[in-house]
Coordinates of C-alpha atoms in Angstrom, one line a residue:
Chain X
M23 CA -14.5 11.4 -16.0
I24 CA -15.8 8.4 -14.1
E25 CA -18.0 5.7 -15.5
V26 CA -19.2 2.8 -13.4
D27 CA -21.5 0.3 -15.0
E28 CA -23.2 -2.5 -13.2
V29 CA -20.2 -3.1 -11.0
C30 CA -20.1 -5.8 -8.3
K31 CA -17.4 -6.7 -5.9
S32 CA -17.5 -9.7 -3.6
F33 CA -14.9 -11.0 -1.2
T34 CA -14.2 -14.5 -0.1
V35 CA -14.2 -14.7 3.7
R36 CA -12.8 -17.7 5.5
R37 CA -14.4 -18.5 8.8
R38 CA -13.6 -21.1 11.3
S39 CA -16.5 -23.5 11.4
G40 CA -14.9 -26.3 13.4
R41 CA -11.7 -27.2 15.1
L42 CA -9.8 -27.3 11.9
R43 CA -12.4 -26.8 9.2
R44 CA -12.7 -23.5 7.5
S45 CA -15.7 -22.5 5.5
R46 CA -15.5 -20.0 2.7
T47 CA -18.3 -17.6 2.1
L48 CA -18.7 -15.0 -0.6
V49 CA -19.6 -11.6 0.8
G50 CA -20.9 -9.0 -1.5
A51 CA -19.5 -5.6 -0.8
V52 CA -20.8 -3.7 -3.8
D53 CA -23.8 -4.9 -5.7
R54 CA -24.5 -3.7 -9.3
I55 CA -23.6 -0.1 -8.9
S56 CA -23.9 2.3 -11.8
F57 CA -23.1 6.0 -12.0
T58 CA -21.2 8.5 -14.0
V59 CA -19.4 11.6 -12.8
A60 CA -18.7 14.4 -15.4
A61 CA -15.6 16.5 -15.5
G62 CA -15.7 19.4 -13.0
E63 CA -18.3 17.9 -10.6
F64 CA -17.9 17.9 -6.8
V65 CA -19.6 14.7 -5.6
G66 CA -20.1 13.5 -2.0
Y67 CA -20.2 9.7 -1.6
L68 CA -21.9 8.8 1.6
G69 CA -22.9 5.7 3.5
P70 CA -22.6 4.0 6.8
N71 CA -19.5 2.0 7.7
G72 CA -19.3 -1.2 5.7
A73 CA -21.7 0.1 3.0
G74 CA -19.1 -0.3 0.2
K75 CA -17.7 3.3 0.0
S76 CA -14.1 2.4 0.4
T77 CA -14.5 -0.7 -1.8
T78 CA -15.9 1.6 -4.6
I79 CA -13.0 4.0 -4.2
K80 CA -10.5 1.2 -4.3
M81 CA -12.0 -0.1 -7.5
L82 CA -12.0 3.4 -9.0
T83 CA -8.3 3.8 -8.2
G84 CA -7.3 0.3 -9.4
I85 CA -6.4 -1.2 -6.0
L86 CA -9.2 -3.7 -6.3
T87 CA -10.3 -5.6 -9.3
P88 CA -14.1 -5.6 -9.7
T89 CA -15.8 -9.1 -9.7
S90 CA -17.9 -8.0 -12.6
G91 CA -19.0 -4.9 -14.4
R92 CA -17.1 -2.1 -16.1
V93 CA -15.2 0.8 -14.6
R94 CA -13.6 3.6 -16.5
V95 CA -11.7 6.5 -15.0
S96 CA -10.2 9.2 -17.3
G97 CA -10.9 6.7 -20.1
L98 CA -8.7 4.0 -18.5
D99 CA -9.5 0.7 -16.9
P100 CA -8.2 1.2 -13.4
S101 CA -7.2 -2.3 -12.4
R102 CA -5.5 -3.1 -15.7
Q103 CA -3.9 0.4 -16.3
R104 CA -3.3 1.2 -12.6
T105 CA 0.1 3.0 -13.0
A106 CA -1.0 5.0 -16.1
L107 CA -4.1 6.1 -14.2
A108 CA -2.0 7.0 -11.1
R109 CA -0.4 9.7 -13.2
R110 CA -3.7 11.3 -13.9
I111 CA -5.5 11.1 -10.6
G112 CA -4.8 12.2 -7.0
V113 CA -5.9 10.1 -4.1
V114 CA -5.9 10.9 -0.4
F115 CA -6.8 8.4 2.3
G116 CA -7.6 10.4 5.5
Q117 CA -6.6 7.5 7.7
R118 CA -3.3 6.8 6.1
T119 CA -0.4 8.9 4.8
T120 CA 1.3 8.4 1.5
L121 CA 4.3 10.5 2.7
W122 CA 7.6 9.1 3.8
W123 CA 7.6 9.0 7.5
D124 CA 11.2 10.1 8.2
L125 CA 11.6 12.6 5.4
P126 CA 10.9 16.3 5.7
L127 CA 7.7 17.2 3.9
R128 CA 9.6 19.1 1.3
D129 CA 11.7 16.0 0.4
S130 CA 8.6 13.9 0.2
L131 CA 7.1 16.3 -2.2
T132 CA 10.3 16.3 -4.3
L133 CA 10.3 12.6 -4.4
V134 CA 6.7 12.6 -5.5
R135 CA 7.7 15.0 -8.3
H136 CA 10.3 12.5 -9.5
L137 CA 7.9 9.6 -9.3
Y138 CA 5.3 11.5 -11.4
R139 CA 8.0 13.0 -13.7
V140 CA 7.0 16.6 -13.2
E141 CA 9.3 19.3 -14.6
R142 CA 11.4 21.1 -12.0
S143 CA 10.1 24.6 -13.0
T144 CA 6.5 23.4 -13.1
H145 CA 7.0 21.8 -9.7
Q146 CA 8.4 25.0 -8.1
A147 CA 5.5 27.1 -9.3
R148 CA 3.0 24.5 -8.2
L149 CA 4.7 24.0 -4.8
A150 CA 4.7 27.7 -4.2
E151 CA 1.0 27.8 -4.9
L152 CA 0.1 24.8 -2.8
T153 CA 2.3 26.2 0.1
E154 CA 0.3 29.4 0.1
L155 CA -3.1 27.9 -0.3
L156 CA -2.6 25.1 2.2
E157 CA -0.4 27.1 4.5
L158 CA 2.4 24.6 4.4
G159 CA 5.2 27.2 4.9
A160 CA 5.7 26.7 8.6
F161 CA 6.3 22.9 8.5
L162 CA 7.8 22.2 5.0
D163 CA 11.1 21.3 6.5
T164 CA 9.8 19.2 9.4
P165 CA 9.9 15.4 9.2
V166 CA 6.5 14.0 8.5
R167 CA 6.4 11.9 11.7
Q168 CA 6.6 15.2 13.7
L169 CA 3.6 16.8 11.9
S170 CA 0.2 17.2 13.6
L171 CA -2.7 15.4 12.0
G172 CA -4.0 18.6 10.4
Q173 CA -0.5 19.5 9.0
R174 CA 0.0 15.9 7.8
M175 CA -3.4 16.0 6.1
R176 CA -2.5 19.2 4.2
G177 CA 0.8 17.7 3.3
D178 CA -1.0 14.6 1.9
L179 CA -3.3 16.9 -0.1
A180 CA -0.3 18.7 -1.5
A181 CA 1.4 15.4 -2.4
A182 CA -1.7 14.2 -4.2
L183 CA -1.8 17.4 -6.3
V184 CA 1.9 17.8 -7.2
H185 CA 1.2 16.3 -10.7
D186 CA -2.0 18.4 -11.2
P187 CA -4.5 15.5 -11.5
E188 CA -7.8 15.9 -13.3
L189 CA -9.6 13.9 -10.7
L190 CA -9.1 14.0 -6.9
V191 CA -10.5 11.2 -4.8
L192 CA -10.7 11.8 -1.1
D193 CA -11.5 9.1 1.4
E194 CA -12.6 10.9 4.6
P195 CA -10.2 13.8 4.3
T196 CA -11.4 15.7 7.3
I197 CA -11.5 12.8 9.8
G198 CA -10.1 13.9 13.1
L199 CA -9.3 17.4 12.1
D200 CA -10.0 20.5 14.2
V201 CA -12.3 23.2 13.1
I202 CA -9.6 25.5 11.7
S203 CA -7.8 22.7 9.7
K204 CA -11.2 21.6 8.4
A205 CA -12.0 25.1 7.2
T206 CA -8.6 25.4 5.5
V207 CA -9.1 22.1 3.7
R208 CA -12.6 22.9 2.7
A209 CA -11.7 26.3 1.3
F210 CA -8.9 24.8 -0.6
L211 CA -11.1 22.1 -2.1
T212 CA -13.7 24.6 -3.2
R213 CA -11.1 26.7 -4.9
L214 CA -9.5 23.7 -6.5
N215 CA -12.9 22.6 -7.9
T216 CA -14.1 26.0 -9.1
E217 CA -10.9 27.7 -10.3
R218 CA -8.9 24.7 -11.6
G219 CA -11.9 22.6 -12.6
T220 CA -10.6 19.5 -10.8
T221 CA -13.2 16.9 -10.5
I222 CA -13.6 15.8 -6.9
L223 CA -15.1 12.7 -5.4
L224 CA -15.2 12.7 -1.6
T225 CA -16.4 10.2 1.0
T226 CA -17.0 11.5 4.5
H227 CA -19.0 11.1 7.7
D228 CA -18.8 14.8 8.3
L229 CA -22.1 16.5 7.4
G230 CA -20.4 19.9 7.2
D231 CA -18.2 18.7 4.4
V232 CA -21.1 17.6 2.3
E233 CA -23.3 20.6 3.1
R234 CA -20.5 23.1 2.3
L235 CA -18.8 21.4 -0.6
C236 CA -20.8 18.9 -2.6
R237 CA -23.3 19.9 -5.2
R238 CA -24.2 16.2 -5.8
V239 CA -24.7 13.5 -3.3
M240 CA -24.6 9.7 -3.8
V241 CA -25.7 7.5 -0.9
I242 CA -24.6 3.8 -0.8
D243 CA -26.1 1.3 1.5
H244 CA -25.6 -2.4 1.7
G245 CA -23.6 -2.2 -1.5
R246 CA -26.4 -0.6 -3.5
L247 CA -26.8 3.0 -4.6
A248 CA -29.7 4.3 -2.5
Y249 CA -29.7 7.9 -3.7
D250 CA -28.1 10.0 -6.4
G251 CA -29.0 13.6 -6.7
S252 CA -28.7 17.0 -5.1
L253 CA -28.8 17.6 -1.4
P254 CA -31.9 19.8 -1.2
R255 CA -33.7 17.2 -3.3
L256 CA -32.7 14.5 -0.9
R257 CA -34.1 16.6 1.9
A258 CA -37.4 17.2 0.1
A259 CA -37.7 13.6 -1.1
L260 CA -37.4 12.4 2.5
D261 CA -39.8 14.9 3.9
A262 CA -37.5 15.4 6.8
D263 CA -38.8 17.5 9.8
R264 CA -36.8 20.3 11.2
I265 CA -36.4 20.2 14.9
L266 CA -37.1 23.2 17.2
I267 CA -35.4 22.9 20.5
V268 CA -37.0 25.0 23.2
D269 CA -35.6 25.6 26.7
L270 CA -38.4 26.7 29.0
A271 CA -37.9 28.5 32.2
R272 CA -39.2 25.5 34.1
A273 CA -40.4 22.0 33.3
A274 CA -43.9 21.9 31.7
P275 CA -46.2 19.4 30.1
P276 CA -45.6 19.0 26.3
I277 CA -46.2 22.3 24.5
E278 CA -49.3 22.2 22.3
V279 CA -49.0 24.4 19.2
D280 CA -50.3 24.4 15.6
G281 CA -47.8 23.3 12.9
A282 CA -45.5 21.3 15.3
R283 CA -45.6 18.3 17.6
V284 CA -43.4 17.5 20.6
V285 CA -41.2 14.5 19.9
R286 CA -39.2 14.5 23.1
T287 CA -38.9 16.2 26.5
D288 CA -36.2 16.3 29.0
G289 CA -36.9 18.5 32.0
P290 CA -37.4 22.0 30.8
R291 CA -36.1 21.2 27.4
Q292 CA -38.5 20.1 24.6
W293 CA -38.0 19.0 21.0
L294 CA -40.6 20.0 18.5
A295 CA -40.8 18.6 15.0
I296 CA -41.8 20.9 12.2
P297 CA -42.7 19.3 8.9
P298 CA -41.0 20.7 5.7
S299 CA -44.2 22.5 4.7
G300 CA -44.6 24.1 8.2
N301 CA -43.7 27.7 9.0
A302 CA -41.0 27.7 11.7
A303 CA -41.3 31.4 12.4
A304 CA -45.0 31.1 13.2
V305 CA -44.3 28.1 15.6
V306 CA -41.5 30.1 17.4
A307 CA -43.9 33.1 17.8
A308 CA -46.7 30.9 19.1
V309 CA -44.5 29.1 21.6
A310 CA -42.9 32.3 22.9
A311 CA -46.3 33.9 23.3
R312 CA -47.7 31.2 25.5
H313 CA -44.6 30.1 27.5
E314 CA -41.7 31.6 29.3
V315 CA -38.8 30.7 27.0
E316 CA -35.1 30.9 28.0
D317 CA -33.6 29.8 24.7
I318 CA -34.7 28.5 21.4
S319 CA -32.9 27.0 18.4
L320 CA -33.8 25.4 15.1
R321 CA -31.9 22.5 13.7
E322 CA -32.1 21.7 10.0
P323 CA -32.3 17.9 9.3
G324 CA -28.7 16.7 9.3
I325 CA -27.5 14.3 6.6
E326 CA -27.3 11.6 9.2
D327 CA -31.0 12.0 9.9
L328 CA -31.7 11.9 6.3
I329 CA -29.6 8.9 5.7
T330 CA -31.0 7.0 8.6
R331 CA -34.5 7.7 7.2
L332 CA -33.3 6.7 3.7
Y333 CA -32.1 3.3 5.0
G334 CA -35.3 2.8 6.8
G335 CA -37.7 4.0 4.2
G336 CA -36.0 3.4 0.9
V337 CA -36.6 6.3 -1.4
P338 CA -35.9 5.4 -5.0
A339 CA -32.9 7.0 -6.6
D340 CA -34.1 9.9 -8.7
R341 CA -31.9 11.4 -11.4
Chain F
M16 CA 13.7 -1.1 -17.7
V17 CA 16.0 2.0 -17.7
E18 CA 13.1 3.9 -16.1
A19 CA 12.8 1.2 -13.4
V20 CA 16.5 1.4 -12.6
R21 CA 16.2 5.2 -12.4
I22 CA 13.2 5.0 -10.0
Y23 CA 15.0 2.3 -8.0
L24 CA 18.1 4.4 -7.5
L25 CA 15.9 7.5 -6.7
L26 CA 13.9 5.6 -4.0
A27 CA 16.9 3.8 -2.6
G28 CA 18.8 7.1 -2.4
T29 CA 15.9 8.7 -0.5
W30 CA 15.8 5.9 2.0
M31 CA 19.6 6.2 2.5
R32 CA 19.2 9.9 3.2
S33 CA 16.5 9.1 5.6
A34 CA 18.7 6.5 7.4
A35 CA 21.6 9.0 7.4
Q36 CA 19.6 10.9 10.0
Y37 CA 20.9 8.3 12.5
P38 CA 24.5 7.7 11.5
A39 CA 25.6 5.9 14.6
S40 CA 22.8 3.4 14.3
M41 CA 23.7 2.9 10.7
V42 CA 27.4 2.2 11.4
M43 CA 26.6 -0.2 14.2
L44 CA 24.1 -2.2 12.2
L45 CA 26.6 -2.5 9.4
A46 CA 29.3 -3.7 11.8
T47 CA 27.0 -6.2 13.6
Q48 CA 25.9 -7.7 10.3
A49 CA 29.5 -8.1 9.1
V50 CA 30.6 -9.7 12.4
A51 CA 27.7 -12.1 12.3
T52 CA 28.6 -13.2 8.8
F53 CA 32.3 -13.7 9.8
L54 CA 31.2 -15.8 12.8
D55 CA 29.0 -17.9 10.6
A56 CA 31.9 -18.5 8.2
A57 CA 34.2 -19.3 11.1
A58 CA 32.0 -22.4 11.8
I59 CA 33.5 -23.9 8.6
L60 CA 37.0 -23.6 10.1
I61 CA 35.8 -25.4 13.2
V62 CA 34.4 -28.3 11.1
F63 CA 37.6 -28.6 9.2
A64 CA 39.6 -28.8 12.5
H65 CA 38.0 -32.2 12.9
T66 CA 37.9 -33.5 9.4
P67 CA 40.1 -32.8 6.3
R68 CA 37.2 -33.1 3.9
L69 CA 33.5 -32.3 3.9
G70 CA 31.4 -34.2 1.5
G71 CA 34.6 -34.9 -0.4
F72 CA 35.6 -31.2 -0.6
S73 CA 38.6 -29.5 0.8
L74 CA 38.6 -26.3 2.9
P75 CA 39.3 -23.9 0.1
E76 CA 36.6 -25.6 -2.0
V77 CA 34.0 -25.4 0.7
M78 CA 35.0 -21.7 1.2
F79 CA 34.5 -21.2 -2.5
L80 CA 31.0 -22.6 -2.4
Y81 CA 30.2 -20.7 0.8
A82 CA 31.4 -17.4 -0.7
T83 CA 29.7 -17.8 -4.1
S84 CA 26.4 -18.6 -2.4
G85 CA 26.9 -15.8 0.1
I86 CA 27.6 -13.2 -2.5
S87 CA 24.5 -14.2 -4.5
V88 CA 22.3 -14.1 -1.4
A89 CA 23.9 -10.8 -0.3
V90 CA 23.3 -9.1 -3.6
A91 CA 19.7 -10.4 -3.9
D92 CA 19.1 -9.4 -0.3
I93 CA 20.5 -5.9 -0.7
T94 CA 18.5 -5.2 -3.8
L95 CA 15.2 -7.0 -3.1
G96 CA 15.3 -8.5 0.4
T97 CA 12.6 -6.3 1.8
V98 CA 9.9 -7.7 -0.5
E99 CA 9.3 -10.3 2.3
R100 CA 7.5 -7.4 4.1
L101 CA 4.6 -7.7 1.7
G102 CA 2.6 -9.5 4.3
E103 CA 3.0 -6.6 6.8
H104 CA 1.9 -4.1 4.1
I105 CA -1.2 -6.2 3.4
R106 CA -2.0 -6.5 7.1
H107 CA -1.6 -2.8 7.8
G108 CA -3.3 -1.7 4.7
T109 CA -0.2 0.2 3.5
L110 CA -0.1 -1.7 0.3
D111 CA -3.1 0.4 -0.8
T112 CA -1.0 3.6 -0.7
L113 CA 1.8 1.9 -2.6
L114 CA -0.6 1.0 -5.3
L115 CA -1.7 4.6 -5.7
R116 CA 1.7 5.7 -7.0
P117 CA 2.7 5.4 -10.7
V118 CA 5.4 3.0 -9.8
G119 CA 5.1 -0.8 -9.3
P120 CA 4.7 -1.9 -5.6
L121 CA 7.6 -4.4 -6.0
L122 CA 10.0 -1.6 -6.7
Q123 CA 8.7 0.4 -3.8
I124 CA 8.9 -2.4 -1.3
A125 CA 12.3 -3.5 -2.6
T126 CA 13.8 -0.1 -2.0
E127 CA 12.1 0.4 1.3
D128 CA 14.4 1.1 4.2
F129 CA 17.3 0.8 1.8
N130 CA 20.3 1.1 4.1
P131 CA 24.1 0.7 3.9
R132 CA 23.8 -1.9 6.6
R133 CA 22.6 -4.3 4.0
M134 CA 26.2 -4.3 2.7
G135 CA 27.3 -6.0 5.9
K136 CA 26.9 -9.4 4.4
L137 CA 28.5 -8.7 1.0
V138 CA 31.9 -7.5 2.2
P139 CA 32.8 -10.5 4.3
T140 CA 31.7 -13.0 1.6
A141 CA 33.6 -11.1 -1.1
V142 CA 36.7 -11.3 1.1
M143 CA 36.1 -15.1 1.5
L144 CA 35.9 -15.5 -2.3
V145 CA 39.2 -13.8 -2.8
V146 CA 40.9 -15.9 -0.1
S147 CA 39.4 -19.2 -1.4
L148 CA 40.5 -18.4 -5.0
R149 CA 44.1 -17.8 -3.8
H150 CA 44.2 -21.2 -2.0
L151 CA 42.5 -23.2 -4.7
D152 CA 45.0 -25.0 -6.9
L153 CA 43.2 -24.6 -10.2
H154 CA 44.3 -24.5 -13.8
W155 CA 42.4 -21.4 -14.9
T156 CA 41.0 -21.6 -18.4
L157 CA 38.9 -18.9 -20.1
A158 CA 35.8 -21.0 -19.8
R159 CA 36.4 -21.5 -16.0
A160 CA 37.0 -17.8 -15.5
A161 CA 33.9 -17.0 -17.4
T162 CA 31.8 -19.4 -15.5
L163 CA 32.5 -17.6 -12.2
P164 CA 30.6 -14.3 -13.0
L165 CA 27.9 -16.4 -14.8
M166 CA 27.3 -18.5 -11.6
L167 CA 27.2 -15.4 -9.4
A168 CA 24.7 -13.7 -11.7
G169 CA 22.6 -16.9 -12.0
G170 CA 22.6 -17.3 -8.3
V171 CA 21.4 -13.7 -7.8
G172 CA 18.7 -14.3 -10.4
I173 CA 17.5 -17.5 -8.7
F174 CA 17.4 -15.8 -5.2
W175 CA 15.6 -12.8 -6.7
A176 CA 12.9 -15.1 -8.1
L177 CA 12.7 -17.1 -4.9
W178 CA 12.3 -13.9 -2.9
V179 CA 9.5 -12.7 -5.1
L180 CA 7.8 -16.1 -5.1
A181 CA 8.0 -16.2 -1.3
A182 CA 6.5 -12.7 -1.2
A183 CA 3.7 -13.5 -3.7
W184 CA 2.8 -16.5 -1.5
Q185 CA 1.9 -13.9 1.2
F186 CA -0.8 -12.6 -1.0
A187 CA -2.5 -16.0 -0.4
V188 CA -1.3 -16.5 3.2
V189 CA -0.8 -13.1 4.8
D190 CA 1.2 -14.4 7.8
G191 CA 3.1 -16.8 5.6
K192 CA 6.4 -15.0 6.1
Q193 CA 7.9 -17.7 8.2
A194 CA 7.0 -20.5 5.8
A195 CA 8.4 -18.3 2.9
N196 CA 11.6 -17.7 4.8
S197 CA 12.3 -21.4 5.0
I198 CA 12.6 -21.4 1.3
T199 CA 14.6 -18.2 0.9
Y200 CA 16.9 -18.3 4.0
G201 CA 16.8 -22.1 4.0
G202 CA 18.0 -22.0 0.4
A203 CA 20.7 -19.5 1.3
Y204 CA 21.9 -21.8 4.1
V205 CA 21.8 -25.0 2.1
T206 CA 23.8 -23.6 -0.8
Q207 CA 26.7 -22.6 1.5
Y208 CA 27.8 -26.2 1.8
P209 CA 28.6 -28.9 -0.8
L210 CA 25.2 -30.3 -1.6
S211 CA 26.8 -33.8 -1.6
I212 CA 26.7 -33.8 2.2
F213 CA 22.9 -34.0 2.1
G214 CA 22.8 -37.3 0.2
R215 CA 21.7 -38.3 -3.2
D216 CA 17.9 -37.9 -2.7
A217 CA 18.2 -34.4 -1.3
L218 CA 20.5 -33.6 -4.2
R219 CA 17.9 -34.8 -6.7
G220 CA 15.3 -32.7 -5.0
L221 CA 17.5 -29.7 -5.0
T222 CA 18.1 -30.1 -8.7
W223 CA 14.6 -31.0 -10.0
V224 CA 12.1 -29.7 -7.5
L225 CA 13.6 -26.6 -5.8
P226 CA 16.5 -25.9 -8.2
L227 CA 18.9 -24.6 -5.6
A228 CA 21.7 -26.7 -7.1
F229 CA 22.0 -24.2 -9.8
V230 CA 22.8 -21.3 -7.5
N231 CA 26.4 -22.5 -7.2
W232 CA 26.7 -26.3 -6.9
E233 CA 26.4 -27.2 -10.6
P234 CA 28.6 -24.4 -12.0
A235 CA 31.1 -24.9 -9.1
L236 CA 31.5 -28.5 -10.1
Y237 CA 32.8 -27.3 -13.4
V238 CA 35.0 -24.5 -12.0
L239 CA 36.5 -27.0 -9.4
G240 CA 36.9 -29.7 -12.0
R241 CA 34.7 -32.2 -10.1
P242 CA 32.4 -34.9 -11.5
D243 CA 28.7 -34.6 -10.9
P244 CA 27.6 -37.2 -8.3
L245 CA 24.3 -37.5 -10.2
G246 CA 26.1 -37.9 -13.5
L247 CA 24.1 -35.1 -15.2
P248 CA 25.2 -33.9 -18.6
V249 CA 27.8 -31.1 -18.9
F250 CA 25.0 -28.7 -20.0
F251 CA 23.7 -28.6 -16.5
R252 CA 26.9 -26.9 -15.3
F253 CA 26.0 -23.8 -17.3
A254 CA 22.2 -23.9 -16.9
S255 CA 22.1 -21.4 -14.0
P256 CA 21.0 -18.3 -16.0
L257 CA 18.4 -20.4 -17.8
V258 CA 17.0 -21.7 -14.5
A259 CA 17.0 -18.2 -13.1
A260 CA 15.0 -17.0 -16.2
V261 CA 12.4 -19.7 -15.8
L262 CA 12.0 -19.0 -12.1
A263 CA 11.8 -15.3 -12.8
V264 CA 8.9 -15.9 -15.2
L265 CA 7.1 -18.0 -12.6
A266 CA 7.7 -15.4 -10.0
A267 CA 6.4 -12.6 -12.2
L268 CA 3.2 -14.6 -12.9
A269 CA 2.7 -15.4 -9.2
W270 CA 3.2 -11.8 -8.3
R271 CA 0.7 -10.5 -10.9
T272 CA -1.9 -13.1 -10.0
G273 CA -1.5 -12.2 -6.3
L274 CA -1.9 -8.5 -7.0
R275 CA -5.0 -9.1 -9.1
H276 CA -6.7 -11.1 -6.4
Y277 CA -5.6 -8.7 -3.7
Q278 CA -8.5 -8.0 -1.3
S279 CA -7.3 -5.0 0.6
T280 CA -8.3 -4.2 4.2
G281 CA -11.5 -3.0 5.7
S282 CA -11.1 0.8 5.6

């Protein structure tokens, strides 16, 4: 579905270097990235701001022309066959709507149908399905400018799927959404991927998105692919500690217990790191036996922790 | 091509419907634009109150030049004027979303905000053309009559190309709209008057460098039965469509190059 082979993208940036003089520097945004995504995959594409995520997405969708290397999406060269590709993929930018601001959502979707030349009968069936799954019914006839962020996002998703694309590319689709909207969007994406077989590539800063949705994770940092594989494997490869947060009845010196070490204290609250090989239940039991505990919670290493470690340590991409 | 026209009408129609949500504003904008055009044209009458001739041309002749240029500009502006917003789309990152649709961005920006108020300039200039034709004392031959639509079409084509070139320039200089406007709107202004008033050097420049003389000046010399001050061959009177075609090719190349080197914004 997606083939990316040794792709680079650099930008020319003009800086003021004197009163009138400008210097031009070449800034590399993506540096020799290669990966493939097969049909039906659900891939999370992660990385800190400025790592090259959006640049990659824009090259995949034909907005940007790669400086070098080869990109193929659905068998097409995105930058040269942009409009042909647009008919076969759906793209949603979480920060930006593709809907017409002053038109009711329904009209926007009809216009999209015309642009993509979808048959009326096909469209009606599809619209009914999308309306039900994305719960659009309540605001189909509201002008887009009056929609809430969550509603607009679902509207954008519907617009990207009117032509039943084989690949859906999402750039931060859950940014700024509340818990309920997020859940609706996630459930919808899961269904789309499993039942319709739509390939999905998603960038996000939301750990929940990745943990609930993506079977495969790619991490990009400083324009290079730092990791490509499954999420559990990323966890294991990084040897990340789980964190046990213990609230004691009163402040105490750091707890000493086998299989864990205190990494932080704040009054009566202490943070204990348990290595992946350790037994969390045994640590909890030992702590509770020796101290008066008010509350206790265990935190799995979040993706952000993992990624922070990845950037620091540099684990080779397995796969 | 047929497909492009279909999409154009579809998008323009959608924007019209969107504008129709505010009918009062639509009517007022239309009226304001029409009044502004009439006032602009009235300036000619004031000039002719002081002099019987302008650059060697009589009032009906100057009105003829004004109207033919005005119609070409109005038609080009109605159909394509909003491409000058390309710079804003680049700055705000909205060009990205336009590029995601299976329709060219030029078509999408050209139809943007399509609104009947754009007609405000066309109606007054069309009225002026009719008035000037009635007062011109011309012996109408078939060739003369045929030159008129040809010059209007050529003029529209030249302004289309200029507008696209000016927009493509904004790929390189994002806030280059003002500089670009000096060519498009400046060109629209210059061609309203007999080019002879600007002197021979300007006339040469407007023929060979920025070929605005072909919008209406050259063909109008033929229609009005006037000699060419530069003494150019007769062929030049009919070269408007050719000039428009050459400019269109240049504009298309510039647009494509700009799009290929487009760098997008940070998010």
